Amino acid sequence: MSIAGATASAYPITNATPVRSGGWYQVAVSNGAGATLSPVVFVNVVTNPAQVVAMGDLSAGQVNRAASVRNVTAIAAGAQHAIALTGEGTVLAVGDGLFANGAANVPPGLTDVVGISAGSFHSLALKSDGTLVVWGSGGGGTGAVPTGLTGVVSIASGGYHNLALRSNGTVVAWGDNTYGQTAVPSGLTNVVAVAAGGLHSLALKSDGTVVAWGFDRDGQATVPFGLTDVVAISGGNGNSLVLKSDGTAISFGGLGQSVRTASNVVGVTKGAYLLLKDGTAGVLGGSLPSEWGQVAGVTGGDSFTVMWRDASNDTAPTIAAQPASQSVYLGQSVTLSVGITSGGISPSYQWRKDGVAITGAT
């Protein structure tokens, strides 16, 4: 998709943000004799320090609430695992403890990664040289990258299938095809982004239109008539989500094959998650904690939500109400409490007795 006004030999990116600035770039240089395309380059915007916060069913060890990490550029979540891409081009992974499918077992020595995606029980990484690495299990051949697949600039993983966008605007798909989710429509070209739902696939074309295929029981692969001016796409288990250039997000499919909308949106991610103009995260048909501010990315797996935020402006908590010394009679109960003012979100607590941490007193 051409960048309006970007017609000089240099293209400055100011006030970079993950949603607006991150992605792949290429320049076409032309004169009267013809045109030449540059190689593809990637820009990943690093959030450092970052805070990863999760909620929901975390019993598989997907994310420890309020975990602090550094140099985060992207996150992705599968059924029971989550992965993060760092600014150094490495991948961190947690979870999968209930199933042991290997989706959180990052291959040793994996570096130079510029993009990540997560299926139900597998993970996918895009390297800067346009090649792919996949690990975990998921059936349907999700672990077998098609032979000779190179020149990839963007990736997306569904439940048990994968999509790869090549720099020439074509799409390659592999994995489970029970519902036609890897049957890329014949003649599909000029694609600038791909997205994968649980059992369906989406492609965004350079003219702002959307093409969808695969499982369509809930209308998730039926693009609303006249939908244009789309700048971003995402897929969920039973719905599709698109973002228009005016900041309107539109979800189609899902329960009752309904069409739902939201405004003031700057990014859409897996399922029905939204990045909002005010720096918070939202979700169509539900709510997220109101204190989640300075959000850089949000996504979700089966029954859990994970997001990462810019923690550079956070400050240490201060104690506004101190614990009080007390005397009690033998056999009575006593409760100690504290009130705080936090300069961040999701503070943690650990009570101690005689300088030793008390197990479970958090």
mmCIF file of C-alpha atoms in Angstrom, residues 184-346:
data_model
loop_
_atom_site.group_PDB
_atom_site.id
_atom_site.type_symbol
_atom_site.label_atom_id
_atom_site.label_comp_id
_atom_site.label_asym_id
_atom_site.label_seq_id
_atom_site.Cartn_x
_atom_site.Cartn_y
_atom_site.Cartn_z
ATOM 1 C CA VAL A 184 -6.272 -19.386 -1.481
ATOM 2 C CA PRO A 185 -8.646 -17.928 -4.096
ATOM 3 C CA SER A 186 -7.293 -18.237 -7.618
ATOM 4 C CA GLY A 187 -5.802 -15.015 -8.941
ATOM 5 C CA LEU A 188 -5.508 -13.329 -5.541
ATOM 6 C CA THR A 189 -2.811 -10.649 -5.913
ATOM 7 C CA ASN A 190 -1.922 -7.176 -4.675
ATOM 8 C CA VAL A 191 -2.282 -8.350 -1.066
ATOM 9 C CA VAL A 192 -0.715 -6.166 1.645
ATOM 10 C CA ALA A 193 -1.792 -8.029 4.814
ATOM 11 C CA VAL A 194 -3.103 -11.446 5.879
ATOM 12 C CA ALA A 195 -5.020 -12.653 8.925
ATOM 13 C CA ALA A 196 -6.229 -16.044 10.075
ATOM 14 C CA GLY A 197 -9.203 -17.000 12.183
ATOM 15 C CA GLY A 198 -9.731 -20.362 13.780
ATOM 16 C CA LEU A 199 -10.928 -22.002 10.557
ATOM 17 C CA HIS A 200 -10.946 -19.187 8.003
ATOM 18 C CA SER A 201 -8.549 -16.766 6.322
ATOM 19 C CA LEU A 202 -8.495 -13.109 5.306
ATOM 20 C CA ALA A 203 -6.478 -10.968 2.918
ATOM 21 C CA LEU A 204 -6.334 -7.175 2.633
ATOM 22 C CA LYS A 205 -5.682 -5.843 -0.857
ATOM 23 C CA SER A 206 -3.860 -2.640 -1.756
ATOM 24 C CA ASP A 207 -7.136 -1.026 -2.858
ATOM 25 C CA GLY A 208 -8.576 -1.318 0.659
ATOM 26 C CA THR A 209 -10.869 -4.265 -0.046
ATOM 27 C CA VAL A 210 -10.966 -7.575 1.833
ATOM 28 C CA VAL A 211 -11.113 -11.166 0.572
ATOM 29 C CA ALA A 212 -12.104 -14.034 2.901
ATOM 30 C CA TRP A 213 -12.345 -17.811 2.535
ATOM 31 C CA GLY A 214 -12.786 -20.925 4.648
ATOM 32 C CA PHE A 215 -15.330 -21.861 7.339
ATOM 33 C CA ASP A 216 -18.338 -19.541 7.107
ATOM 34 C CA ARG A 217 -21.027 -20.999 9.350
ATOM 35 C CA ASP A 218 -21.194 -17.809 11.415
ATOM 36 C CA GLY A 219 -20.619 -15.405 8.532
ATOM 37 C CA GLN A 220 -16.953 -14.818 9.372
ATOM 38 C CA ALA A 221 -15.908 -15.372 5.751
ATOM 39 C CA THR A 222 -18.727 -13.289 4.248
ATOM 40 C CA VAL A 223 -17.325 -9.793 3.719
ATOM 41 C CA PRO A 224 -20.037 -7.119 4.117
ATOM 42 C CA PHE A 225 -21.159 -5.738 0.770
ATOM 43 C CA GLY A 226 -19.411 -2.501 -0.181
ATOM 44 C CA LEU A 227 -16.712 -2.739 2.505
ATOM 45 C CA THR A 228 -13.801 -0.552 1.360
ATOM 46 C CA ASP A 229 -11.153 1.781 2.754
ATOM 47 C CA VAL A 230 -9.836 -0.953 5.068
ATOM 48 C CA VAL A 231 -6.327 -0.508 6.495
ATOM 49 C CA ALA A 232 -5.997 -3.505 8.853
ATOM 50 C CA ILE A 233 -7.570 -6.947 9.358
ATOM 51 C CA SER A 234 -7.782 -9.629 12.037
ATOM 52 C CA GLY A 235 -9.502 -12.969 12.535
ATOM 53 C CA GLY A 236 -11.045 -14.759 15.504
ATOM 54 C CA ASN A 237 -12.468 -18.206 16.093
ATOM 55 C CA GLY A 238 -15.875 -17.218 14.739
ATOM 56 C CA ASN A 239 -15.567 -13.651 13.527
ATOM 57 C CA SER A 240 -13.527 -11.283 11.386
ATOM 58 C CA LEU A 241 -12.446 -7.791 12.364
ATOM 59 C CA VAL A 242 -11.366 -4.926 10.106
ATOM 60 C CA LEU A 243 -10.233 -1.348 10.667
ATOM 61 C CA LYS A 244 -11.107 1.476 8.302
ATOM 62 C CA SER A 245 -8.969 4.559 7.752
ATOM 63 C CA ASP A 246 -11.429 6.738 9.670
ATOM 64 C CA GLY A 247 -10.834 4.766 12.890
ATOM 65 C CA THR A 248 -13.969 2.640 12.641
ATOM 66 C CA ALA A 249 -13.621 -1.047 13.498
ATOM 67 C CA ILE A 250 -16.142 -3.473 12.042
ATOM 68 C CA SER A 251 -16.592 -7.075 13.199
ATOM 69 C CA PHE A 252 -18.651 -9.520 11.159
ATOM 70 C CA GLY A 253 -19.633 -13.091 11.883
ATOM 71 C CA GLY A 254 -19.929 -14.548 15.347
ATOM 72 C CA LEU A 255 -23.081 -15.136 17.339
ATOM 73 C CA GLY A 256 -26.116 -14.382 15.211
ATOM 74 C CA GLN A 257 -23.854 -13.391 12.312
ATOM 75 C CA SER A 258 -23.986 -9.866 13.699
ATOM 76 C CA VAL A 259 -22.071 -6.811 12.524
ATOM 77 C CA ARG A 260 -20.580 -4.807 15.394
ATOM 78 C CA THR A 261 -18.677 -1.527 15.218
ATOM 79 C CA ALA A 262 -16.459 0.673 17.369
ATOM 80 C CA SER A 263 -14.913 4.105 16.848
ATOM 81 C CA ASN A 264 -11.636 5.843 17.766
ATOM 82 C CA VAL A 265 -9.717 2.637 17.001
ATOM 83 C CA VAL A 266 -6.070 2.615 15.887
ATOM 84 C CA GLY A 267 -5.452 -1.137 15.743
ATOM 85 C CA VAL A 268 -7.293 -4.476 15.592
ATOM 86 C CA THR A 269 -5.933 -7.801 16.771
ATOM 87 C CA LYS A 270 -6.855 -11.462 17.104
ATOM 88 C CA GLY A 271 -10.508 -12.056 17.919
ATOM 89 C CA ALA A 272 -12.270 -8.812 18.753
ATOM 90 C CA TYR A 273 -9.511 -6.900 20.530
ATOM 91 C CA LEU A 274 -9.028 -3.207 19.857
ATOM 92 C CA LEU A 275 -6.259 -0.679 20.411
ATOM 93 C CA LEU A 276 -7.931 2.662 21.072
ATOM 94 C CA LYS A 277 -6.864 6.198 20.305
ATOM 95 C CA ASP A 278 -6.578 7.114 23.996
ATOM 96 C CA GLY A 279 -3.922 4.463 24.613
ATOM 97 C CA THR A 280 -6.218 1.892 26.201
ATOM 98 C CA ALA A 281 -7.335 -1.522 24.984
ATOM 99 C CA GLY A 282 -10.869 -2.725 24.380
ATOM 100 C CA VAL A 283 -12.789 -5.717 23.145
ATOM 101 C CA LEU A 284 -16.030 -5.793 21.183
ATOM 102 C CA GLY A 285 -18.804 -7.384 23.196
ATOM 103 C CA GLY A 286 -16.934 -7.176 26.497
ATOM 104 C CA SER A 287 -14.650 -5.090 28.669
ATOM 105 C CA LEU A 288 -11.039 -4.979 29.803
ATOM 106 C CA PRO A 289 -9.687 -3.480 33.048
ATOM 107 C CA SER A 290 -10.004 0.303 32.944
ATOM 108 C CA GLU A 291 -6.521 0.802 34.406
ATOM 109 C CA TRP A 292 -4.864 -0.788 31.368
ATOM 110 C CA GLY A 293 -3.295 2.336 29.891
ATOM 111 C CA GLN A 294 -0.327 3.044 27.612
ATOM 112 C CA VAL A 295 -1.152 -0.199 25.779
ATOM 113 C CA ALA A 296 1.099 -1.171 22.860
ATOM 114 C CA GLY A 297 -0.521 -4.512 21.977
ATOM 115 C CA VAL A 298 -3.281 -6.876 23.060
ATOM 116 C CA THR A 299 -4.320 -10.385 22.051
ATOM 117 C CA GLY A 300 -5.966 -13.456 23.484
ATOM 118 C CA GLY A 301 -5.997 -17.236 23.547
ATOM 119 C CA ASP A 302 -8.528 -19.697 24.883
ATOM 120 C CA SER A 303 -10.147 -17.997 27.880
ATOM 121 C CA PHE A 304 -7.286 -15.582 28.554
ATOM 122 C CA THR A 305 -6.185 -12.120 27.477
ATOM 123 C CA VAL A 306 -2.622 -10.831 27.348
ATOM 124 C CA MET A 307 -1.341 -7.365 26.560
ATOM 125 C CA TRP A 308 1.862 -5.413 26.785
ATOM 126 C CA ARG A 309 2.170 -1.779 27.715
ATOM 127 C CA ASP A 310 4.742 1.002 27.823
ATOM 128 C CA ALA A 311 5.942 1.142 31.427
ATOM 129 C CA SER A 312 8.497 3.930 30.935
ATOM 130 C CA ASN A 313 6.348 6.472 32.805
ATOM 131 C CA ASP A 314 5.465 4.180 35.704
ATOM 132 C CA THR A 315 6.722 4.948 39.197
ATOM 133 C CA ALA A 316 7.129 2.762 42.256
ATOM 134 C CA PRO A 317 4.023 2.472 44.482
ATOM 135 C CA THR A 318 3.768 4.582 47.608
ATOM 136 C CA ILE A 319 2.077 3.480 50.830
ATOM 137 C CA ALA A 320 -0.823 5.824 51.583
ATOM 138 C CA ALA A 321 -2.208 3.833 54.537
ATOM 139 C CA GLN A 322 0.416 2.094 56.659
ATOM 140 C CA PRO A 323 -0.149 -1.200 58.500
ATOM 141 C CA ALA A 324 -0.881 -0.617 62.175
ATOM 142 C CA SER A 325 0.722 -2.386 65.129
ATOM 143 C CA GLN A 326 -1.847 -4.311 67.157
ATOM 144 C CA SER A 327 -2.224 -6.299 70.377
ATOM 145 C CA VAL A 328 -4.641 -9.222 70.549
ATOM 146 C CA TYR A 329 -5.653 -11.735 73.148
ATOM 147 C CA LEU A 330 -4.496 -15.307 72.882
ATOM 148 C CA GLY A 331 -6.565 -17.206 70.302
ATOM 149 C CA GLN A 332 -7.990 -14.123 68.609
ATOM 150 C CA SER A 333 -7.549 -13.227 64.953
ATOM 151 C CA VAL A 334 -5.834 -10.155 63.602
ATOM 152 C CA THR A 335 -5.659 -8.678 60.083
ATOM 153 C CA LEU A 336 -2.948 -6.370 58.829
ATOM 154 C CA SER A 337 -3.685 -4.229 55.779
ATOM 155 C CA VAL A 338 -2.048 -1.599 53.630
ATOM 156 C CA GLY A 339 -3.338 1.047 51.230
ATOM 157 C CA ILE A 340 -1.221 2.201 48.312
ATOM 158 C CA THR A 341 -1.016 4.725 45.536
ATOM 159 C CA SER A 342 0.460 3.042 42.481
ATOM 160 C CA GLY A 343 2.303 4.744 39.650
ATOM 161 C CA GLY A 344 1.644 1.751 37.387
ATOM 162 C CA ILE A 345 -0.897 -1.038 37.117
ATOM 163 C CA SER A 346 -1.355 -4.447 38.714
#
